[in-house]
PDB file of C-alpha atoms in Angstrom:
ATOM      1  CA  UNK A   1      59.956-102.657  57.914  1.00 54.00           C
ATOM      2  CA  UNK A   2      62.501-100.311  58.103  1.00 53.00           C
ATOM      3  CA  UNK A   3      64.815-102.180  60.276  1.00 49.00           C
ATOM      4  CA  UNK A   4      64.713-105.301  57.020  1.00 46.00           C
ATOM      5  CA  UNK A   5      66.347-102.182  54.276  1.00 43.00           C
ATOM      6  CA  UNK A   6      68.866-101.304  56.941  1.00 40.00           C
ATOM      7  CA  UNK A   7      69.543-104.845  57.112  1.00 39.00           C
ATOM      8  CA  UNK A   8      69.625-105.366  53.742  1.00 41.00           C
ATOM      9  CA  UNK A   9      71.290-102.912  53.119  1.00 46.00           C
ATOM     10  CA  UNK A  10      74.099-103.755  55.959  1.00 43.00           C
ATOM     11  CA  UNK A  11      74.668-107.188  53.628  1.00 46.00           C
ATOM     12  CA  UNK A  12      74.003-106.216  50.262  1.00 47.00           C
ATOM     13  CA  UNK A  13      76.269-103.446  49.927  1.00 43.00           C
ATOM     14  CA  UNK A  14      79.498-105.051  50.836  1.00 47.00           C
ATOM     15  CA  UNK A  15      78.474-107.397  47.961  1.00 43.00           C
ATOM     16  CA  UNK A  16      77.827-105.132  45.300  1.00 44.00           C
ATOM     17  CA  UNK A  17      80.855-103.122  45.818  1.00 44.00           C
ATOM     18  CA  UNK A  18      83.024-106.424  45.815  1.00 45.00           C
ATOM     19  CA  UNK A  19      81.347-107.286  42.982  1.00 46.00           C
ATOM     20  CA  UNK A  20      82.146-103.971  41.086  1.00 51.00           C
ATOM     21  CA  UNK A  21      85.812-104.041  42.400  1.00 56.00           C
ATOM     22  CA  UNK A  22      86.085-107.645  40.336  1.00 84.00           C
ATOM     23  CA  UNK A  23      86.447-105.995  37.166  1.00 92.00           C
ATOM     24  CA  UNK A  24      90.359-106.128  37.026  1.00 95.00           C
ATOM     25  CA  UNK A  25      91.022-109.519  38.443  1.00 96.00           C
ATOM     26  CA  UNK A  26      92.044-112.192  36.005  1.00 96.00           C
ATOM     27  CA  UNK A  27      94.775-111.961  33.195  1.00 97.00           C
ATOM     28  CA  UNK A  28      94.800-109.765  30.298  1.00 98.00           C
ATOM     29  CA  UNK A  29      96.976-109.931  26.885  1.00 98.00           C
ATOM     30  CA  UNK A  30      98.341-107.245  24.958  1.00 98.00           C
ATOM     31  CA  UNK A  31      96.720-106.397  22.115  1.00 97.00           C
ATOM     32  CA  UNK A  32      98.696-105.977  18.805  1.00 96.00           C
ATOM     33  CA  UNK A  33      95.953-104.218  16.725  1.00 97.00           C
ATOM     34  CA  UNK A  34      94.513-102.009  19.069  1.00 97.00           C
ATOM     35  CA  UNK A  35      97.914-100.871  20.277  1.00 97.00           C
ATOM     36  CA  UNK A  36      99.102-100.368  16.919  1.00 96.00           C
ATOM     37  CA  UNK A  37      96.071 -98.162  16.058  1.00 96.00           C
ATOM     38  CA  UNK A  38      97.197 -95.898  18.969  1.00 96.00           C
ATOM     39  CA  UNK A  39     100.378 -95.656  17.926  1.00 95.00           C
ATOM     40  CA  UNK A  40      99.507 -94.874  14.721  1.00 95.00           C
ATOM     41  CA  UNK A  41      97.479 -91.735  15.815  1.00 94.00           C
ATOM     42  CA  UNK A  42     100.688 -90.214  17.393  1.00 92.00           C
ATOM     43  CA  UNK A  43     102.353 -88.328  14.492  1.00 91.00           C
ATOM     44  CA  UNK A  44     105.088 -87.398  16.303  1.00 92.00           C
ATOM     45  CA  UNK A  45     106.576 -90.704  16.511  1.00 92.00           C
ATOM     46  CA  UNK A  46     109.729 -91.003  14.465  1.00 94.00           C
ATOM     47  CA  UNK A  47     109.167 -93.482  11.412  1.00 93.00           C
ATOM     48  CA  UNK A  48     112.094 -95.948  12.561  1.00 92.00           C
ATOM     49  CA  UNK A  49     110.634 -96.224  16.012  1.00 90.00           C
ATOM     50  CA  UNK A  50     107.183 -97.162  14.412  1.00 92.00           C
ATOM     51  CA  UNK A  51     108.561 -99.826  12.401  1.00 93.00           C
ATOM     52  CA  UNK A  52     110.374-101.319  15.630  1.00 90.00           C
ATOM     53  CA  UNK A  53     106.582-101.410  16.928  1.00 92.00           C
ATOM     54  CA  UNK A  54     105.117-103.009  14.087  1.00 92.00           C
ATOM     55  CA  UNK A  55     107.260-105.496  14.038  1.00 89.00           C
ATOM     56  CA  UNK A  56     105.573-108.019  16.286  1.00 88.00           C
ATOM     57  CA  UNK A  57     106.472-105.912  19.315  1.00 92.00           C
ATOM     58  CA  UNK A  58     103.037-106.196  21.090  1.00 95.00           C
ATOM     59  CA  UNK A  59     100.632-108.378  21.601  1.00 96.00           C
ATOM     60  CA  UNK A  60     102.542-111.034  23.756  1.00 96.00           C
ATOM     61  CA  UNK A  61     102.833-109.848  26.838  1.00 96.00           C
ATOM     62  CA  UNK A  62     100.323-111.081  29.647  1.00 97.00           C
ATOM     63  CA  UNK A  63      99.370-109.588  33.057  1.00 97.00           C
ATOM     64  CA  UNK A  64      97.813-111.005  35.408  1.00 97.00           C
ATOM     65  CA  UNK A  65      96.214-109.749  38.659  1.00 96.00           C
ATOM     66  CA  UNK A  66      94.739-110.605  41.937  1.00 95.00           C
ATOM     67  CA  UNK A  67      93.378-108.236  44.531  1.00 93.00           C
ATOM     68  CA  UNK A  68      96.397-107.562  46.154  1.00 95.00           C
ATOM     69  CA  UNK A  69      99.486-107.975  43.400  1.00 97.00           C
ATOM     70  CA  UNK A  70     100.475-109.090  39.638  1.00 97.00           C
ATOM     71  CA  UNK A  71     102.744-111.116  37.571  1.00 96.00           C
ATOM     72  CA  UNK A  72     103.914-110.687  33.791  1.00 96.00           C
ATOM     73  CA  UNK A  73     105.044-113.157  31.402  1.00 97.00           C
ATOM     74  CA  UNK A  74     105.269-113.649  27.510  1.00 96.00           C
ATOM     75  CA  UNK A  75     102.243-116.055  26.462  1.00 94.00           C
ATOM     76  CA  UNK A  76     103.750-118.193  25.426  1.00 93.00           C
ATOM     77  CA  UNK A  77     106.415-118.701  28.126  1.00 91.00           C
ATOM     78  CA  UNK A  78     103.811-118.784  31.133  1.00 90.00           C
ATOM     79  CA  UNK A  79     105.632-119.818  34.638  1.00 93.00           C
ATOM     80  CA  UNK A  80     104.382-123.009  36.326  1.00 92.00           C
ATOM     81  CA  UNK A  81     104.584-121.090  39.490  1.00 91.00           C
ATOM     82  CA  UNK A  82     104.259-117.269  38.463  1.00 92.00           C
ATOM     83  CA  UNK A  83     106.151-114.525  40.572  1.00 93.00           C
ATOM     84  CA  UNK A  84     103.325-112.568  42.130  1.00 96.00           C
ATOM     85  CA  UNK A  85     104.669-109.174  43.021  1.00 95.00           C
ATOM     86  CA  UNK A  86     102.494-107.415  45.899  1.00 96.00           C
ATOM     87  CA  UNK A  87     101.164-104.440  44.949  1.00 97.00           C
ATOM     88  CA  UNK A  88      98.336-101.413  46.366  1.00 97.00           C
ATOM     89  CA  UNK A  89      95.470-101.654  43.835  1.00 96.00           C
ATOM     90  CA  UNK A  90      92.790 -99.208  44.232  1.00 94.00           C
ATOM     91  CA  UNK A  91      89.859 -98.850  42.461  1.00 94.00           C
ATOM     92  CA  UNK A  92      89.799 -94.870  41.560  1.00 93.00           C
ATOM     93  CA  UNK A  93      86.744 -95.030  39.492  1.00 92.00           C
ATOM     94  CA  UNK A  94      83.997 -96.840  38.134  1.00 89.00           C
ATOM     95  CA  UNK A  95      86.311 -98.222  35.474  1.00 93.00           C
ATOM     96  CA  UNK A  96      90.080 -97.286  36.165  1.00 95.00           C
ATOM     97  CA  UNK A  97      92.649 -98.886  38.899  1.00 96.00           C
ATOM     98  CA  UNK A  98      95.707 -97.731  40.711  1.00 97.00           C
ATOM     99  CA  UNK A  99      98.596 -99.736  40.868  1.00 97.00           C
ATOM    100  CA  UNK A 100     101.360 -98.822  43.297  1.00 97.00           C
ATOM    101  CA  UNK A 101     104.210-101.540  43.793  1.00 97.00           C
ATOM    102  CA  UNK A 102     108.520-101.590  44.684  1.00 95.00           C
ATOM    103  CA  UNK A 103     110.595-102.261  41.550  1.00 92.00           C
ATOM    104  CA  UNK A 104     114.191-103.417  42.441  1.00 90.00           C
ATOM    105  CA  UNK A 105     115.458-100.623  39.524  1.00 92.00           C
ATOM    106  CA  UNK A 106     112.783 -98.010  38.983  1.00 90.00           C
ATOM    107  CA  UNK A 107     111.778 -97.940  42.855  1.00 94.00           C
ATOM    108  CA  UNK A 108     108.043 -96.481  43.530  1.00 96.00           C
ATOM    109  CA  UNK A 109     105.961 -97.190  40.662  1.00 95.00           C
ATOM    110  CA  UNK A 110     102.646 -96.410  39.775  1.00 96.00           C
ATOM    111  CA  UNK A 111     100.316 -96.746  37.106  1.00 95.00           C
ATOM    112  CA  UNK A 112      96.728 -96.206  36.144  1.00 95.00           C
ATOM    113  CA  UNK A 113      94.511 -98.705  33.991  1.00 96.00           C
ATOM    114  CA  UNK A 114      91.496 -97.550  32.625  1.00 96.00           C
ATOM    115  CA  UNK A 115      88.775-100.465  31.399  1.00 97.00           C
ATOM    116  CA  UNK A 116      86.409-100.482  28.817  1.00 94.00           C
ATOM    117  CA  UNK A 117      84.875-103.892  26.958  1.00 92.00           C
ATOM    118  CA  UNK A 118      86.748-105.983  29.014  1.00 94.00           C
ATOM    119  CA  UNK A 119      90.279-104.112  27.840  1.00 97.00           C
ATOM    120  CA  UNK A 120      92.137-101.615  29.670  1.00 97.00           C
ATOM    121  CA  UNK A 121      94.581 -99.631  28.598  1.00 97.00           C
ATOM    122  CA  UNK A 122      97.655 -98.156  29.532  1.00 95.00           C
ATOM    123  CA  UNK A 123      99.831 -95.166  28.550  1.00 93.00           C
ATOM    124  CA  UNK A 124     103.492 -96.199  27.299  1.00 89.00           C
ATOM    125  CA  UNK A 125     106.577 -95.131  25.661  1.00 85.00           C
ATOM    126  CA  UNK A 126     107.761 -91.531  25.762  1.00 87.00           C
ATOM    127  CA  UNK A 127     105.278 -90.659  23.047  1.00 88.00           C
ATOM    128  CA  UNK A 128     102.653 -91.563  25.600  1.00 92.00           C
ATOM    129  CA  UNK A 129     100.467 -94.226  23.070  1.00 93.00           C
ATOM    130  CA  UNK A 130      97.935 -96.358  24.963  1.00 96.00           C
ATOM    131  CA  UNK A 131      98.862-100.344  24.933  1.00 96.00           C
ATOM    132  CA  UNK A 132      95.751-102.259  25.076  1.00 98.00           C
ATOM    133  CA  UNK A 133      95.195-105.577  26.914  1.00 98.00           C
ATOM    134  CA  UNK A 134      92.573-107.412  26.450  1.00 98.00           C
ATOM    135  CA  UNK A 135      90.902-110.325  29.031  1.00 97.00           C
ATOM    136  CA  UNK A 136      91.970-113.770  28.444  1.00 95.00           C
ATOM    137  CA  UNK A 137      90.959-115.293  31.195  1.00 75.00           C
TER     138      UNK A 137
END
């Protein structure tokens, strides 16, 4: 009997843990309202950048992942063939990712996304607001 839970065990596990690692694949859309109630927290924003934000500044940009890399597009300008860029994503904890890619300008980046109800968000600007993305497929 105690050779079947090893066994189990031995092919179960490496299911479950793929299975919890799945959270962040698929693509995700910014969110306009929840981003905006972020923002809106932050009183140290200056009053003309806020009204830059309002003014349909989220809520169009998509990412998408994949174990192993991402793209990013505007929704409504989706590629036929999107650019995957490569990237090191590591699941940190039970509900926040670490993204480490090359970017031709900005050279090492990384970033952390934490989930919640199928959303993640992000930290962004110099004000440090969380963006909000939202599953969309």
């Amino acid at each position: 009997m105690k050779y079947i839970y090893v066994l189990l065990f031995v092919f179960i596990a490496p299911i479950a843990i793929a299975q919890q690692q799945d959270f962040y694949i698929g693509a995700f859309q910014s969110n306009e309202e929840m981003t905006l109630k972020s923002m809106e927290a932050m009183t140290v924003i200056p009053e003309a950048e806020r009204k830059n934000y309002r003014d349909n500044f989220f809520g169009e940009l998509v990412n998408e992942f994949r174990y192993d890399a991402f793209t990013t597009y505007f929704s409504n300008k989706k590629p036929e063939s999107p650019n995957f860029i490569n990237a090191d994503i590591s699941v940190i904890a039970e509900n926040t990712i670490r993204i480490k890619y090359f970017h031709q300008q900005r050279g090492d980046v990384v970033r952390e996304l934490k989930f919640e109800n199928d959303c993640y968000s992000i930290l962004v600007t110099v004000w440090q607001f969380k963006e909000y993305f939202c599953r969309i497929k």
